[in-house]
Amino acid sequence: MGPNILDRIKGWHLKKTISSLIEKEERGEIIVKKIAEQIEKISERAKDQGKMANSIKNVESIFFKNPQGLKLLERIINNMHPNCRKKFFGDFLIRASVLRPSGYYKYEKKYGCPAPYTILISPTMRCNLRCVGCYANQYSKKDDLGFETVDRVISEGEKIGTLFYTILGGEPFIWEDLFKIFENHQNSYFQVFTNGTLLDEEKAKKLQKLGNVIVNFSIEGFEESTDERRQKGSFVKIMEAMDLLKKYRVPFGYSICATRNNVEEALSDKFIDLMIEKGALVGWYFLYMPVGKEVDLNLMPFPKQRLFMKERRDQLRANKPIFLIDFWNDAPWVGGCIAGGRRFAHVNSNGDLEPCIFIHLAASNIKKTNLAEALNSPFFRGMRDKQPFSKNLYLPCQVLDNPEILKELVGKYHPYPTHQGAEELVNRFFPCLTVYSQEAKKLYQPLWEKDKDKFPERRT
């Protein structure tokens, strides 16, 4: 048997063992111990077995080599209803992240690159809030993607081996067919980014029953910061929604748009402790990007604040049992930029396939072609050929760190804009982004020289 078959057999065994354990055992500390034993066994057997061995190493590094890893794992188990635990460990952690279905290997053989780890989908751009700096503006129901289109995209994604889907917007819970999608794709795992204001008891019960969804609440920090950017009362509603999901043991996290004004607050001990107390298991940190109709460059964090985020994140990971993801500073772990179908791509509400949630340009529309073909347009392939865009993997981004790359790609492949003002990244804002990137390089080069040996080749 070839290594791919061996990988899948071992991954299937791990999934079956852990799923069986979760069904039979309620005590978190016992489950933690048994999972550790199983990971150790499979890790030994999977040595030199390619991607599966690397995936298992990633799981080990999060849960078993991090000072807070076992506490985090126990929090995950204790904060999840058995339905949710079964789906999280079996379908997300093992099947989507380690095992990979056969279509994943067929796709790689045909196109010369692995299938994306996740596909981002914005089925609607409608939203009940009007947040400062958000690119979701005035949209109506007629602008939504239809259920049939979203259902087909996910089915095509599953066929090529992508079993993890990120649902955004707009506000996803406005879209009437959201739960129907979750129900139709019970073997895939979903994460939803939401403002939290539309979650109620009925939806919490549905999420508990389904088990295949983790919810991420968009928040800016404490009440004043959150309500200032969103609208008065938003923070209280988010806290109530967190309490509701904690009651039903539905997994959730939070998402921060890091601006010049909230970086320190959103990474403070006080804020992180509040999120842990509420029950959050994961925290996402994204830099404010100059995209959308009403760009405010004064919201962009300074490069020195971005470096502070990295240093502070390291401290928190060593001392807090919560999984923090710093979208830019964590780039070395995945080999740099993951856009253009390398590890993700974004289907917007019009069906345009964008390389990144922050790059509103496209060369294909999934209403006119299938997902695999769209992922391999000349524009996307050209982008992947240039990745990583810098030898310094702390500088992954073709917008903030290497703006000349995006300008070159746009000039060569002529993608069409998918939102008003999309071209400004390579026109009006290009000089500003060039200055920003030069300052970031000066700050991050000494750090990369110190850390680069920690990150082996991570192209796949």
Short mmCIF file of C-alpha atoms in Angstrom, two decimals:
data_model
loop_
_atom_site.label_atom_id
_atom_site.label_comp_id
_atom_site.label_asym_id
_atom_site.label_seq_id
_atom_site.Cartn_x
_atom_site.Cartn_y
_atom_site.Cartn_z
CA MET A 1 0.00 0.00 0.00
CA GLY A 2 1.21 3.49 -0.83
CA PRO A 3 1.73 6.13 1.87
CA ASN A 4 -1.54 7.92 1.04
CA ILE A 5 -3.53 4.74 1.68
CA LEU A 6 -1.62 4.09 4.88
CA ASP A 7 -2.22 7.66 5.99
CA ARG A 8 -5.95 7.33 5.44
CA ILE A 9 -6.20 3.98 7.23
CA LYS A 10 -4.34 5.35 10.26
CA GLY A 11 -6.38 8.53 10.29
CA TRP A 12 -9.61 6.55 10.03
CA HIS A 13 -8.49 4.42 12.98
CA LEU A 14 -7.74 7.53 15.02
CA LYS A 15 -11.11 9.08 14.18
CA LYS A 16 -12.98 5.88 15.05
CA THR A 17 -11.11 5.44 18.35
CA ILE A 18 -11.59 9.03 19.50
CA SER A 19 -15.25 9.15 18.40
CA SER A 20 -15.94 5.93 20.30
CA LEU A 21 -14.19 7.32 23.38
CA ILE A 22 -16.19 10.55 23.32
CA GLU A 23 -19.48 8.66 23.03
CA LYS A 24 -18.68 6.44 26.03
CA GLU A 25 -16.90 8.84 28.38
CA GLU A 26 -18.12 12.14 29.82
CA ARG A 27 -15.21 13.01 32.12
CA GLY A 28 -12.96 15.54 30.43
CA GLU A 29 -9.76 14.52 32.19
CA ILE A 30 -10.16 10.88 31.09
CA ILE A 31 -10.83 11.88 27.48
CA VAL A 32 -7.76 14.13 27.49
CA LYS A 33 -5.57 11.28 28.71
CA LYS A 34 -6.93 8.81 26.14
CA ILE A 35 -6.64 11.25 23.24
CA ALA A 36 -3.02 11.95 24.21
CA GLU A 37 -2.31 8.20 24.16
CA GLN A 38 -3.93 7.75 20.75
CA ILE A 39 -2.14 10.75 19.20
CA GLU A 40 1.17 9.40 20.50
CA LYS A 41 0.52 5.95 18.99
CA ILE A 42 -0.56 7.29 15.62
CA SER A 43 2.32 9.79 15.59
CA GLU A 44 4.83 6.95 15.95
CA ARG A 45 3.20 4.94 13.16
CA ALA A 46 2.88 7.94 10.87
CA LYS A 47 6.57 8.90 10.88
CA ASP A 48 7.80 9.65 7.38
CA GLN A 49 4.25 9.32 6.04
CA GLY A 50 4.15 12.77 4.50
CA LYS A 51 1.28 15.18 5.05
CA MET A 52 -0.52 13.13 7.67
CA ALA A 53 2.58 13.03 9.87
CA ASN A 54 2.93 16.83 9.54
CA SER A 55 -0.74 17.30 10.42
CA ILE A 56 -0.37 15.15 13.53
CA LYS A 57 2.69 17.17 14.53
CA ASN A 58 0.56 20.31 14.29
CA VAL A 59 -2.05 18.76 16.60
CA GLU A 60 0.69 17.71 19.02
CA SER A 61 2.23 21.18 19.03
CA ILE A 62 -1.11 22.78 19.95
CA PHE A 63 -2.26 20.37 22.63
CA PHE A 64 0.73 18.43 23.94
CA LYS A 65 3.80 20.66 23.55
CA ASN A 66 2.25 23.97 24.56
CA PRO A 67 2.29 24.75 28.33
CA GLN A 68 -1.47 25.42 28.22
CA GLY A 69 -2.31 22.75 25.64
CA LEU A 70 -3.81 20.11 27.92
CA LYS A 71 -5.84 22.72 29.80
CA LEU A 72 -7.12 23.99 26.46
CA LEU A 73 -8.02 20.46 25.37
CA GLU A 74 -9.88 19.86 28.62
CA ARG A 75 -11.76 23.16 28.17
CA ILE A 76 -12.73 22.11 24.65
CA ILE A 77 -14.08 18.79 25.90
CA ASN A 78 -15.91 20.20 28.92
CA ASN A 79 -17.46 23.13 27.00
CA MET A 80 -18.84 20.98 24.18
CA HIS A 81 -22.03 18.97 24.12
CA PRO A 82 -21.34 15.32 23.07
CA ASN A 83 -22.86 16.05 19.63
CA CYS A 84 -20.41 18.91 19.16
CA ARG A 85 -17.43 16.99 20.55
CA LYS A 86 -18.04 14.10 18.17
CA LYS A 87 -18.11 16.41 15.15
CA PHE A 88 -15.19 18.56 16.31
CA PHE A 89 -12.79 15.69 16.96
CA GLY A 90 -14.04 13.26 14.35
CA ASP A 91 -14.86 15.49 11.38
CA PHE A 92 -12.81 18.64 11.94
CA LEU A 93 -9.67 17.65 13.82
CA ILE A 94 -9.21 14.17 12.33
CA ARG A 95 -11.09 13.89 9.04
CA ALA A 96 -10.68 17.46 7.72
CA SER A 97 -7.28 18.29 9.26
CA VAL A 98 -5.39 14.97 9.45
CA LEU A 99 -7.05 12.17 7.51
CA ARG A 100 -8.16 13.94 4.31
CA PRO A 101 -10.53 12.11 1.92
CA SER A 102 -9.35 10.45 -1.28
CA GLY A 103 -10.47 13.39 -3.43
CA TYR A 104 -7.80 15.53 -1.79
CA TYR A 105 -5.04 13.37 -3.29
CA LYS A 106 -6.74 13.10 -6.68
CA TYR A 107 -7.00 16.90 -6.86
CA GLU A 108 -3.34 17.31 -5.94
CA LYS A 109 -2.30 14.84 -8.62
CA LYS A 110 -4.36 16.60 -11.28
CA TYR A 111 -3.53 20.23 -10.44
CA GLY A 112 -0.13 19.94 -8.76
CA CYS A 113 -1.23 21.52 -5.48
CA PRO A 114 -3.32 20.35 -2.53
CA ALA A 115 -7.00 21.24 -2.31
CA PRO A 116 -7.69 24.27 -0.11
CA TYR A 117 -7.96 23.55 3.60
CA THR A 118 -11.02 25.79 3.82
CA ILE A 119 -13.33 27.62 1.43
CA LEU A 120 -14.73 30.92 2.64
CA ILE A 121 -18.29 31.67 1.52
CA SER A 122 -20.31 34.86 1.98
CA PRO A 123 -23.84 33.79 0.97
CA THR A 124 -25.15 37.26 1.74
CA MET A 125 -23.75 40.73 2.22
CA ARG A 126 -26.86 41.90 4.06
CA CYS A 127 -26.27 42.94 7.65
CA ASN A 128 -28.36 44.40 10.45
CA LEU A 129 -25.42 46.55 11.64
CA ARG A 130 -23.35 49.28 9.98
CA CYS A 131 -19.85 48.94 11.44
CA VAL A 132 -17.15 51.55 10.82
CA GLY A 133 -14.69 50.36 8.19
CA CYS A 134 -16.66 47.27 7.16
CA TYR A 135 -16.97 46.46 3.46
CA ALA A 136 -20.53 45.09 3.93
CA ASN A 137 -22.73 48.01 2.94
CA GLN A 138 -26.15 48.44 1.39
CA TYR A 139 -27.23 45.08 -0.06
CA SER A 140 -30.66 43.48 -0.50
CA LYS A 141 -31.94 39.90 -0.61
CA LYS A 142 -31.72 39.85 -4.41
CA ASP A 143 -27.91 40.12 -4.05
CA ASP A 144 -27.69 36.85 -2.06
CA LEU A 145 -26.28 33.59 -3.37
CA GLY A 146 -29.03 31.02 -3.79
CA PHE A 147 -29.13 27.87 -1.70
CA GLU A 148 -28.54 25.67 -4.76
CA THR A 149 -25.31 27.51 -5.61
CA VAL A 150 -23.89 27.35 -2.09
CA ASP A 151 -24.91 23.72 -1.76
CA ARG A 152 -23.21 22.88 -5.06
CA VAL A 153 -19.98 24.72 -4.17
CA ILE A 154 -19.70 22.80 -0.89
CA SER A 155 -20.48 19.50 -2.61
CA GLU A 156 -17.77 20.21 -5.19
CA GLY A 157 -15.41 21.19 -2.38
CA GLU A 158 -16.08 17.95 -0.54
CA LYS A 159 -15.36 16.04 -3.73
CA ILE A 160 -11.87 17.58 -3.98
CA GLY A 161 -11.15 16.99 -0.29
CA THR A 162 -12.12 20.27 1.39
CA LEU A 163 -14.20 19.46 4.47
CA PHE A 164 -13.95 22.74 6.40
CA TYR A 165 -16.04 25.79 5.43
CA THR A 166 -15.97 29.35 6.75
CA ILE A 167 -19.25 31.26 6.47
CA LEU A 168 -19.07 35.06 6.51
CA GLY A 169 -21.06 38.02 5.29
CA GLY A 170 -22.62 40.44 5.82
CA GLU A 171 -24.33 38.69 8.69
CA PRO A 172 -24.64 34.93 8.04
CA PHE A 173 -27.61 34.43 10.37
CA ILE A 174 -29.67 36.77 8.17
CA TRP A 175 -29.40 34.22 5.34
CA GLU A 176 -32.51 32.03 5.54
CA ASP A 177 -30.86 28.84 4.21
CA LEU A 178 -27.91 28.76 6.61
CA PHE A 179 -29.12 25.87 8.78
CA LYS A 180 -30.25 23.95 5.72
CA ILE A 181 -26.64 24.03 4.49
CA PHE A 182 -25.36 22.73 7.83
CA GLU A 183 -27.92 19.92 7.72
CA ASN A 184 -27.15 18.98 4.12
CA HIS A 185 -23.42 18.64 4.82
CA GLN A 186 -23.21 16.76 8.09
CA ASN A 187 -19.79 15.29 7.25
CA SER A 188 -18.21 18.72 6.81
CA TYR A 189 -17.36 21.19 9.56
CA PHE A 190 -18.29 24.88 9.56
CA GLN A 191 -17.18 28.03 11.32
CA VAL A 192 -19.40 31.10 11.23
CA PHE A 193 -18.29 34.69 11.83
CA THR A 194 -21.23 36.68 13.23
CA ASN A 195 -22.05 39.92 15.01
CA GLY A 196 -24.03 37.77 17.46
CA THR A 197 -27.12 39.95 17.59
CA LEU A 198 -29.44 37.46 15.86
CA LEU A 199 -28.63 34.36 17.90
CA ASP A 200 -31.50 33.12 20.05
CA GLU A 201 -32.49 30.03 22.04
CA GLU A 202 -33.96 28.25 19.02
CA LYS A 203 -30.78 28.69 16.97
CA ALA A 204 -28.60 27.57 19.91
CA LYS A 205 -30.62 24.37 20.23
CA LYS A 206 -30.28 23.69 16.50
CA LEU A 207 -26.52 24.23 16.64
CA GLN A 208 -26.25 21.82 19.57
CA LYS A 209 -28.25 19.17 17.70
CA LEU A 210 -26.21 19.55 14.51
CA GLY A 211 -22.83 19.65 16.24
CA ASN A 212 -20.85 20.57 13.12
CA VAL A 213 -20.54 24.35 13.66
CA ILE A 214 -18.29 26.63 15.72
CA VAL A 215 -19.41 30.25 16.06
CA ASN A 216 -17.00 33.21 16.15
CA PHE A 217 -18.30 36.50 17.52
CA SER A 218 -16.93 39.72 16.02
CA ILE A 219 -15.99 42.04 18.87
CA GLU A 220 -13.58 44.97 19.25
CA GLY A 221 -12.66 44.66 22.92
CA PHE A 222 -14.76 45.85 25.85
CA GLU A 223 -18.11 47.64 25.68
CA GLU A 224 -16.96 51.14 24.72
CA SER A 225 -14.69 49.94 21.89
CA THR A 226 -17.26 47.47 20.55
CA ASP A 227 -20.23 49.83 20.64
CA GLU A 228 -18.20 52.69 19.15
CA ARG A 229 -17.38 50.71 16.01
CA ARG A 230 -20.63 48.75 15.78
CA GLN A 231 -23.65 50.29 17.51
CA LYS A 232 -24.79 50.96 21.04
CA GLY A 233 -25.84 47.76 22.79
CA SER A 234 -23.76 45.44 20.56
CA PHE A 235 -21.39 44.37 23.35
CA VAL A 236 -24.23 43.39 25.71
CA LYS A 237 -25.90 41.36 22.95
CA ILE A 238 -22.63 39.53 22.22
CA MET A 239 -22.20 38.70 25.91
CA GLU A 240 -25.77 37.36 26.02
CA ALA A 241 -25.18 35.26 22.90
CA MET A 242 -21.99 33.82 24.40
CA ASP A 243 -23.90 32.90 27.55
CA LEU A 244 -26.54 31.20 25.43
CA LEU A 245 -24.04 29.06 23.53
CA LYS A 246 -22.21 28.23 26.74
CA LYS A 247 -25.52 27.07 28.22
CA TYR A 248 -26.06 24.67 25.31
CA ARG A 249 -22.35 23.76 25.13
CA VAL A 250 -22.00 24.88 21.51
CA PRO A 251 -18.33 25.75 20.77
CA PHE A 252 -17.53 29.37 20.07
CA GLY A 253 -14.73 31.88 19.85
CA TYR A 254 -14.28 35.55 19.07
CA SER A 255 -12.83 37.62 16.25
CA ILE A 256 -10.97 40.91 16.60
CA CYS A 257 -10.39 43.44 13.85
CA ALA A 258 -7.18 44.92 15.25
CA THR A 259 -7.03 48.67 14.70
CA ARG A 260 -4.65 51.36 15.83
CA ASN A 261 -7.03 52.02 18.73
CA ASN A 262 -7.82 48.59 20.22
CA VAL A 263 -4.69 46.41 19.91
CA GLU A 264 -3.57 46.67 23.53
CA GLU A 265 -7.09 46.31 24.93
CA ALA A 266 -7.95 43.26 22.84
CA LEU A 267 -4.78 41.46 23.99
CA SER A 268 -4.96 42.49 27.64
CA ASP A 269 -5.14 39.91 30.41
CA LYS A 270 -8.46 41.41 31.50
CA PHE A 271 -10.06 40.93 28.08
CA ILE A 272 -8.64 37.44 27.50
CA ASP A 273 -9.75 36.36 30.98
CA LEU A 274 -13.26 37.63 30.22
CA MET A 275 -13.37 35.61 26.99
CA ILE A 276 -12.21 32.46 28.81
CA GLU A 277 -14.75 33.04 31.57
CA LYS A 278 -17.54 33.39 29.00
CA GLY A 279 -16.46 30.08 27.43
CA ALA A 280 -14.58 31.13 24.27
CA LEU A 281 -12.20 28.45 22.99
CA VAL A 282 -10.50 30.36 20.18
CA GLY A 283 -9.61 33.97 19.40
CA TRP A 284 -8.96 35.29 15.88
CA TYR A 285 -6.95 38.49 15.29
CA PHE A 286 -7.07 40.20 11.89
CA LEU A 287 -5.42 43.50 11.00
CA TYR A 288 -7.67 46.29 9.77
CA MET A 289 -7.25 46.39 5.98
CA PRO A 290 -7.71 49.33 3.59
CA VAL A 291 -10.61 47.76 1.69
CA GLY A 292 -14.22 48.73 1.13
CA LYS A 293 -16.03 51.93 0.31
CA GLU A 294 -15.10 54.03 3.35
CA VAL A 295 -11.44 53.29 4.00
CA ASP A 296 -9.84 54.99 7.00
CA LEU A 297 -6.07 54.59 6.85
CA ASN A 298 -5.84 55.95 10.39
CA LEU A 299 -7.37 52.68 11.63
CA MET A 300 -4.48 50.59 10.31
CA PRO A 301 -2.25 49.39 13.18
CA PHE A 302 1.29 50.70 13.03
CA PRO A 303 3.93 48.05 12.17
CA LYS A 304 5.25 48.36 15.73
CA GLN A 305 1.76 47.49 17.02
CA ARG A 306 1.72 44.44 14.76
CA LEU A 307 5.02 43.34 16.29
CA PHE A 308 3.56 43.95 19.75
CA MET A 309 0.71 41.60 18.80
CA LYS A 310 3.21 38.85 18.06
CA GLU A 311 5.11 39.31 21.32
CA ARG A 312 1.94 39.58 23.38
CA ARG A 313 0.37 36.57 21.65
CA ASP A 314 3.40 34.44 22.60
CA GLN A 315 2.99 35.45 26.25
CA LEU A 316 -0.72 34.65 26.22
CA ARG A 317 -0.26 31.26 24.59
CA ALA A 318 2.14 30.26 27.32
CA ASN A 319 -0.19 31.38 30.10
CA LYS A 320 -3.83 31.18 28.96
CA PRO A 321 -5.82 28.05 27.93
CA ILE A 322 -7.29 29.52 24.76
CA PHE A 323 -6.23 29.00 21.13
CA LEU A 324 -5.18 32.37 19.68
CA ILE A 325 -4.70 32.84 15.94
CA ASP A 326 -2.82 35.93 14.79
CA PHE A 327 -3.53 35.86 11.06
CA TRP A 328 -0.36 37.71 10.00
CA ASN A 329 2.15 36.79 12.69
CA ASP A 330 1.25 33.10 12.45
CA ALA A 331 2.06 32.99 8.74
CA PRO A 332 5.40 31.15 9.21
CA TRP A 333 3.49 28.09 10.47
CA VAL A 334 1.73 27.78 7.09
CA GLY A 335 4.54 28.90 4.79
CA GLY A 336 3.38 32.48 4.20
CA CYS A 337 0.34 33.70 2.28
CA ILE A 338 -2.45 31.12 1.93
CA ALA A 339 -4.54 33.02 -0.64
CA GLY A 340 -5.32 32.15 -4.24
CA GLY A 341 -6.48 28.61 -3.48
CA ARG A 342 -3.25 27.55 -1.77
CA ARG A 343 -5.09 27.01 1.50
CA PHE A 344 -8.17 29.15 1.06
CA ALA A 345 -10.22 31.29 -1.30
CA HIS A 346 -13.42 33.30 -0.92
CA VAL A 347 -16.73 32.95 -2.76
CA ASN A 348 -18.54 36.27 -2.44
CA SER A 349 -22.30 36.79 -2.53
CA ASN A 350 -22.21 37.29 -6.30
CA GLY A 351 -20.38 33.99 -6.87
CA ASP A 352 -17.02 35.61 -7.68
CA LEU A 353 -14.06 33.58 -6.45
CA GLU A 354 -11.67 36.00 -4.74
CA PRO A 355 -8.14 34.94 -3.72
CA CYS A 356 -8.58 36.37 -0.21
CA ILE A 357 -11.35 37.89 1.88
CA PHE A 358 -9.40 41.18 1.72
CA ILE A 359 -8.65 41.19 -2.02
CA HIS A 360 -11.82 42.04 -3.93
CA LEU A 361 -10.63 40.94 -7.35
CA ALA A 362 -11.60 37.83 -9.31
CA ALA A 363 -11.03 36.00 -12.56
CA SER A 364 -13.82 33.41 -12.23
CA ASN A 365 -17.40 33.12 -11.07
CA ILE A 366 -18.62 29.80 -9.68
CA LYS A 367 -22.04 30.36 -11.30
CA LYS A 368 -20.28 29.90 -14.65
CA THR A 369 -17.76 27.17 -13.84
CA ASN A 370 -17.05 24.51 -11.23
CA LEU A 371 -15.01 25.12 -8.12
CA ALA A 372 -11.91 23.18 -9.18
CA GLU A 373 -11.67 25.07 -12.48
CA ALA A 374 -12.16 28.42 -10.74
CA LEU A 375 -9.44 27.60 -8.20
CA ASN A 376 -7.04 27.02 -11.06
CA SER A 377 -7.59 30.14 -13.13
CA PRO A 378 -4.38 31.70 -14.52
CA PHE A 379 -4.76 34.50 -11.93
CA PHE A 380 -4.82 32.05 -9.02
CA ARG A 381 -2.08 29.84 -10.43
CA GLY A 382 0.11 32.89 -11.04
CA MET A 383 -0.42 33.97 -7.44
CA ARG A 384 0.49 30.52 -6.10
CA ASP A 385 3.61 30.43 -8.26
CA LYS A 386 4.90 33.51 -6.44
CA GLN A 387 4.20 32.23 -2.93
CA PRO A 388 5.77 32.78 -0.52
CA PHE A 389 6.07 36.40 -1.54
CA SER A 390 9.01 36.97 0.81
CA LYS A 391 11.71 34.76 2.30
CA ASN A 392 10.76 36.39 5.59
CA LEU A 393 7.56 34.54 6.42
CA TYR A 394 6.61 37.14 9.00
CA LEU A 395 5.92 39.33 5.94
CA PRO A 396 3.44 37.14 4.07
CA CYS A 397 0.87 39.55 2.69
CA GLN A 398 0.66 40.81 -0.89
CA VAL A 399 -1.31 43.82 0.33
CA LEU A 400 0.52 45.02 3.45
CA ASP A 401 4.00 43.51 3.04
CA ASN A 402 4.60 43.01 -0.66
CA PRO A 403 2.23 45.40 -2.47
CA GLU A 404 4.38 45.31 -5.59
CA ILE A 405 3.46 41.62 -6.01
CA LEU A 406 -0.29 42.31 -6.12
CA LYS A 407 0.28 45.23 -8.48
CA GLU A 408 2.28 42.95 -10.80
CA LEU A 409 -0.37 40.21 -10.70
CA VAL A 410 -3.17 42.66 -11.45
CA GLY A 411 -1.18 44.12 -14.34
CA LYS A 412 -0.49 40.66 -15.80
CA TYR A 413 -3.83 38.86 -15.32
CA HIS A 414 -6.31 41.77 -15.28
CA PRO A 415 -8.79 40.39 -12.74
CA TYR A 416 -12.07 42.28 -12.49
CA PRO A 417 -13.08 44.22 -9.33
CA THR A 418 -15.79 42.63 -7.22
CA HIS A 419 -16.50 45.58 -4.91
CA GLN A 420 -16.41 49.32 -5.43
CA GLY A 421 -12.90 50.66 -4.80
CA ALA A 422 -11.12 47.30 -5.10
CA GLU A 423 -8.51 48.70 -7.51
CA GLU A 424 -7.41 51.29 -4.95
CA LEU A 425 -5.01 48.74 -3.42
CA VAL A 426 -2.80 48.96 -6.50
CA ASN A 427 -3.58 52.60 -7.34
CA ARG A 428 -4.40 55.26 -4.74
CA PHE A 429 -3.20 53.32 -1.68
CA PHE A 430 -0.11 51.81 -3.30
CA PRO A 431 2.35 54.54 -2.13
CA CYS A 432 1.04 54.33 1.45
CA LEU A 433 1.25 50.52 1.45
CA THR A 434 4.79 50.67 0.08
CA VAL A 435 5.88 52.91 2.96
CA TYR A 436 4.11 50.62 5.45
CA SER A 437 5.79 47.52 4.01
CA GLN A 438 9.26 49.08 4.20
CA GLU A 439 8.77 49.94 7.86
CA ALA A 440 7.46 46.43 8.62
CA LYS A 441 10.49 44.86 6.93
CA LYS A 442 12.89 46.85 9.09
CA LEU A 443 11.10 45.72 12.25
CA TYR A 444 10.64 42.07 11.32
CA GLN A 445 13.98 41.23 9.70
CA PRO A 446 15.89 40.77 13.01
CA LEU A 447 13.04 38.62 14.32
CA TRP A 448 13.12 36.43 11.22
CA GLU A 449 16.88 35.95 11.44
CA LYS A 450 16.35 34.73 15.00
CA ASP A 451 13.34 32.49 14.27
CA LYS A 452 13.70 31.18 10.72
CA ASP A 453 15.22 27.83 11.74
CA LYS A 454 12.02 27.06 13.70
CA PHE A 455 10.03 26.86 10.49
CA PRO A 456 10.98 24.11 8.03
CA GLU A 457 9.60 24.07 4.50
CA ARG A 458 5.83 24.52 4.82
CA ARG A 459 4.66 25.01 1.28
CA THR A 460 1.83 22.45 1.42
#
